[in-house]
PDB file of C-alpha atoms in Angstrom:
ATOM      1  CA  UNK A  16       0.892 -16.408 -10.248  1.00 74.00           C
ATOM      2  CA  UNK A  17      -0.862 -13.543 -12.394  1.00 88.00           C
ATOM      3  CA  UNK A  18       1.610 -10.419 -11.184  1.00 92.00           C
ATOM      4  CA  UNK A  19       5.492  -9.946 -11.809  1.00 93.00           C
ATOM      5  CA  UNK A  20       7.273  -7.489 -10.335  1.00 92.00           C
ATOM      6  CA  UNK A  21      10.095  -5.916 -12.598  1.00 93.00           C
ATOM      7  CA  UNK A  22      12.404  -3.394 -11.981  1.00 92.00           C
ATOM      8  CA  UNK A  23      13.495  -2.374 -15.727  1.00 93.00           C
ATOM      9  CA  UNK A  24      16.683  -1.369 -16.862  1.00 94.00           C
ATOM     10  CA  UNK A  25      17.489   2.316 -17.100  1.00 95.00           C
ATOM     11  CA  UNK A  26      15.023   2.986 -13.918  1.00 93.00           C
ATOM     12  CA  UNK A  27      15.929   3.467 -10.428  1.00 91.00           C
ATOM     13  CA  UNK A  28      16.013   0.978  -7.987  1.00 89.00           C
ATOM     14  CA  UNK A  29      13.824   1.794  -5.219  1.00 87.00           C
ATOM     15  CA  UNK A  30      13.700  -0.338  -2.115  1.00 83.00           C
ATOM     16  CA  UNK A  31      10.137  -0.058  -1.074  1.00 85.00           C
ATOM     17  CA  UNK A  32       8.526  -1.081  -4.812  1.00 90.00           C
ATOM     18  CA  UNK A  33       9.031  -2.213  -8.170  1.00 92.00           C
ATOM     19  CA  UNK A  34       8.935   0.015 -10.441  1.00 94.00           C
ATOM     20  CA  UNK A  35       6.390  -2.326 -13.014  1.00 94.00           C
ATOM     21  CA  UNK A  36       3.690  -4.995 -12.257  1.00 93.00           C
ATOM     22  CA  UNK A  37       2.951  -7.328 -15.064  1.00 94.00           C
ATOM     23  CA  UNK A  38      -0.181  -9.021 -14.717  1.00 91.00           C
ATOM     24  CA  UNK A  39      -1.394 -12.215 -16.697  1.00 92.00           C
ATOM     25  CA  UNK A  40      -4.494 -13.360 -14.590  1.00 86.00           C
ATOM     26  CA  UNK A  41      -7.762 -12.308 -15.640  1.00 90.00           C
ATOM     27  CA  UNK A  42      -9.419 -11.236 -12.854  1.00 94.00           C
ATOM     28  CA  UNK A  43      -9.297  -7.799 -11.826  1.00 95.00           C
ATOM     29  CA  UNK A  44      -9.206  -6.801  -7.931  1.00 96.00           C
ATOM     30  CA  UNK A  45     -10.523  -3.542  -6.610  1.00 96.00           C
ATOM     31  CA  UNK A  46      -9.289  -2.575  -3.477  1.00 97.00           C
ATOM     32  CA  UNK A  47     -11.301   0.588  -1.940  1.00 97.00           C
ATOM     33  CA  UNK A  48      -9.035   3.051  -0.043  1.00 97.00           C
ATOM     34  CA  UNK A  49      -8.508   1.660   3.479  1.00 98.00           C
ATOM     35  CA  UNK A  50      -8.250   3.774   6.481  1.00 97.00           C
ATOM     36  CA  UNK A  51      -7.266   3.458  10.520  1.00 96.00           C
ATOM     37  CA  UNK A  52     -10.400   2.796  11.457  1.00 93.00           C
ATOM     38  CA  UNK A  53      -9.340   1.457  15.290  1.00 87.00           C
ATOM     39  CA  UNK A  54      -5.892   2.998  15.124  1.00 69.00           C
ATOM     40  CA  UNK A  55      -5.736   6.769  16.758  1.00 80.00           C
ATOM     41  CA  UNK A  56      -1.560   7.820  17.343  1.00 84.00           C
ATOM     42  CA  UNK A  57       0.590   8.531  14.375  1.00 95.00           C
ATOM     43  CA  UNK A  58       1.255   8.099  11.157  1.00 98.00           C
ATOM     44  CA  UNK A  59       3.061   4.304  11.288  1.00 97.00           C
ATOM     45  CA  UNK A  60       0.032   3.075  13.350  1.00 97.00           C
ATOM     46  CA  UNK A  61      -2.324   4.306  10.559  1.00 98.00           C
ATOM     47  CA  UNK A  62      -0.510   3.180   8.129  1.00 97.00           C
ATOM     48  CA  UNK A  63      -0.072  -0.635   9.844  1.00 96.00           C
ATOM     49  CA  UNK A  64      -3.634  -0.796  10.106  1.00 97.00           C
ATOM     50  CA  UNK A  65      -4.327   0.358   6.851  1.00 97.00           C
ATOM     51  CA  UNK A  66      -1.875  -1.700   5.055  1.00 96.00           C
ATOM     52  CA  UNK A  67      -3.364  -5.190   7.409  1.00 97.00           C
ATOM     53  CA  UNK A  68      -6.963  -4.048   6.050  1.00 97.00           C
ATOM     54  CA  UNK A  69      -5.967  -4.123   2.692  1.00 97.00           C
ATOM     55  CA  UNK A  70      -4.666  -7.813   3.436  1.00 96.00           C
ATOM     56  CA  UNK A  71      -8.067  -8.841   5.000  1.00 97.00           C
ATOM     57  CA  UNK A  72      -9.940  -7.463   2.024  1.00 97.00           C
ATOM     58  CA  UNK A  73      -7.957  -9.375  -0.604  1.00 96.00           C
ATOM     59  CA  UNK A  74      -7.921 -12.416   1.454  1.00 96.00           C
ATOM     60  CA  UNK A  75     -11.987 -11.824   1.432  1.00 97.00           C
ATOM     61  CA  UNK A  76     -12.155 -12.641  -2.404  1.00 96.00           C
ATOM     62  CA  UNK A  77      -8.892 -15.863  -2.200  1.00 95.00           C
ATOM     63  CA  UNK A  78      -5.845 -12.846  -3.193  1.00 95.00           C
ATOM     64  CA  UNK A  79      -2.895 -11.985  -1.411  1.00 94.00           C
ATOM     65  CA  UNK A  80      -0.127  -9.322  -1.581  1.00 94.00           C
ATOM     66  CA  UNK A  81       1.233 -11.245  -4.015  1.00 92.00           C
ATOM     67  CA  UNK A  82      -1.432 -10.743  -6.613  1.00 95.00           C
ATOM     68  CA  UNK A  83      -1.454  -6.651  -5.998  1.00 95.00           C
ATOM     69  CA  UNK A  84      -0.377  -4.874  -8.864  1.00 96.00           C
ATOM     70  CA  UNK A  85      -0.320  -1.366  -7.631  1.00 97.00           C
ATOM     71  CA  UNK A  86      -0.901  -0.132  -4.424  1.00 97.00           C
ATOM     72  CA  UNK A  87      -1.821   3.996  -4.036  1.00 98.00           C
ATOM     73  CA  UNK A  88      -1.156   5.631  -0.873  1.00 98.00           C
ATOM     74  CA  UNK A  89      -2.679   8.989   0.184  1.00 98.00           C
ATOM     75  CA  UNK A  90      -1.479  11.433   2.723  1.00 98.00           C
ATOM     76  CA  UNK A  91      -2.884  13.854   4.722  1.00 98.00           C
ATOM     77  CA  UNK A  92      -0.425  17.181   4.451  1.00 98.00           C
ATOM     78  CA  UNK A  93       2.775  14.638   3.168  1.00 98.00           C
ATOM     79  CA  UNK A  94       6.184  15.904   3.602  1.00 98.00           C
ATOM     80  CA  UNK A  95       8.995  14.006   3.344  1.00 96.00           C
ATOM     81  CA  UNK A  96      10.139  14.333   6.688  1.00 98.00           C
ATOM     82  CA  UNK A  97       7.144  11.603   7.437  1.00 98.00           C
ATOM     83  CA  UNK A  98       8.798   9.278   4.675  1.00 96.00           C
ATOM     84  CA  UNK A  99      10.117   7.133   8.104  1.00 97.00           C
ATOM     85  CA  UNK A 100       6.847   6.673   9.871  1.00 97.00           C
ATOM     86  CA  UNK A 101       5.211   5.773   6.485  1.00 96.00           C
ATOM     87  CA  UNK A 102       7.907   2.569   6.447  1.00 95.00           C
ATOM     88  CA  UNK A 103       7.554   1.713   9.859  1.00 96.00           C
ATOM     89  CA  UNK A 104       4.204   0.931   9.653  1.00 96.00           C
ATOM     90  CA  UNK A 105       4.282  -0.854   6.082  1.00 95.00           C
ATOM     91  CA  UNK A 106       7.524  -2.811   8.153  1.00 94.00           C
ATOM     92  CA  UNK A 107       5.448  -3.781  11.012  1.00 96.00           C
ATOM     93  CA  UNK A 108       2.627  -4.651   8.389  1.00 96.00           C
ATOM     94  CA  UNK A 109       4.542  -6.445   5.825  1.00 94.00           C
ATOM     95  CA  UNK A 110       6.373  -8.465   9.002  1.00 96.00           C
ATOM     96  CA  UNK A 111       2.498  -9.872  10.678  1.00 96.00           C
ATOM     97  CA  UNK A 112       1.675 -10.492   7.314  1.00 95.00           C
ATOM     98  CA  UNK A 113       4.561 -12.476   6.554  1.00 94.00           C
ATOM     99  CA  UNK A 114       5.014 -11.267   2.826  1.00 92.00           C
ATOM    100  CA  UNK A 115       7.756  -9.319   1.042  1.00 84.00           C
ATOM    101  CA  UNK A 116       6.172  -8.207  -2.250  1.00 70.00           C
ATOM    102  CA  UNK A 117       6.737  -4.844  -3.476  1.00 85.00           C
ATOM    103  CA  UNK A 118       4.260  -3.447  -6.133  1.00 92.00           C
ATOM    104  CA  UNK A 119       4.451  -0.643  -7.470  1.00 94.00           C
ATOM    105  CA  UNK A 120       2.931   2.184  -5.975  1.00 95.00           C
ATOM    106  CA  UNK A 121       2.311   5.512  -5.792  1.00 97.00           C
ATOM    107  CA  UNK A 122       2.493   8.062  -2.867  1.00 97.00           C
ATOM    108  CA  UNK A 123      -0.017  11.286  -2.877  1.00 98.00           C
ATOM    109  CA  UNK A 124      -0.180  13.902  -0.288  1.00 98.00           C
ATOM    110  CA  UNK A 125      -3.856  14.995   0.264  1.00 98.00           C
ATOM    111  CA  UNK A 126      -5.310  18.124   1.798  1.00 98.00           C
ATOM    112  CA  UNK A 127      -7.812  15.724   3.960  1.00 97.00           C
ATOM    113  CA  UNK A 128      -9.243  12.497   4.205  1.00 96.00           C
ATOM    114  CA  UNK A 129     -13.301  11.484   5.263  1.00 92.00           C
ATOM    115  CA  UNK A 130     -12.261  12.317   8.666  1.00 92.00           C
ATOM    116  CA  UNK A 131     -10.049  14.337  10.484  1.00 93.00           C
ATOM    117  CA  UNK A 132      -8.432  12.008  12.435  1.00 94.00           C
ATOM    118  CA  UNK A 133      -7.534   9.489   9.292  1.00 96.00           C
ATOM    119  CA  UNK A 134      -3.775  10.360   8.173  1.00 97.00           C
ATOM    120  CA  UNK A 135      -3.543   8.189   5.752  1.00 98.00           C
ATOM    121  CA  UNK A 136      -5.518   5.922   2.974  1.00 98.00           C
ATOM    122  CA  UNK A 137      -4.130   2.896   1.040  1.00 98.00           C
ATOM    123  CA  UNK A 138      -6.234   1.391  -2.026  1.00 98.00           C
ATOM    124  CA  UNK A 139      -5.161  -1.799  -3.887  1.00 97.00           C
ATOM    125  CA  UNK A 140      -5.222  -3.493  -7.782  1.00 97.00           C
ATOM    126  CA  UNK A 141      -4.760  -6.706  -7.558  1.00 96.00           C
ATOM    127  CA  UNK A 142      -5.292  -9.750 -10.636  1.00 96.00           C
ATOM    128  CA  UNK A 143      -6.289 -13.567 -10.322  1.00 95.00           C
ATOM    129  CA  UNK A 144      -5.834 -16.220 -12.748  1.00 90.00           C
TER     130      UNK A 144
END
């Protein structure tokens, strides 16, 4: 496998992600941002979508969530009261998918998205042997 998760020493712990991805494969995977395309409703169903999307584009080039090496997450008008609908929906994600990985990632509120109705975008790096 080309990606190891590490949490280092003398970092927080933080249940949702690592806080490093080391990656020994040498084939890079660009994820474009991924949207709720068939999902209306709230946050957790746009994120669930989202997060499956990115799972059917790696699959598309032979990858899996185990070969991600940083996932970015943007959301429209973040606060952190919305911090339990954005796990819900990776839960109910990460649970169909059947995988447990946690890359690192990072979180970005955003003003807007392509279209009103998106609330959220996810975008992947993965790397292949």
């Amino acid at each position: 496998m080309a990606i190891t998760l590490v949490n280092p020493p003398g970092l927080p712990e933080i249940d949702v992600y690592r806080q490093v991805s080391v990656a020994t494969g040498s084939k890079l995977v660009f994820v474009a941002g991924q949207v709720a395309w068939n999902a209306g409703g709230d946050l957790a169903a746009q994120v669930e979508e989202s997060y499956l999307s990115v799972g059917t584009a790696l699959a598309g080039v032979g990858a899996t969530f185990d070969d991600v090496a940083k996932l970015t997450v943007y959301v429209v008008d973040w606060t952190p009261d919305k911090m339990p609908l954005l796990l819900e929906g990776i839960s109910r994600a990460t649970a169909k998918l059947g995988v447990t990985a946690a890359p690192p990632a990072s979180l970005l509120g955003v003003a807007a998205l392509d279209v009103p109705e998106h609330l959220v975008e996810i975008e992947a790096t993965a790397v292949l042997d």
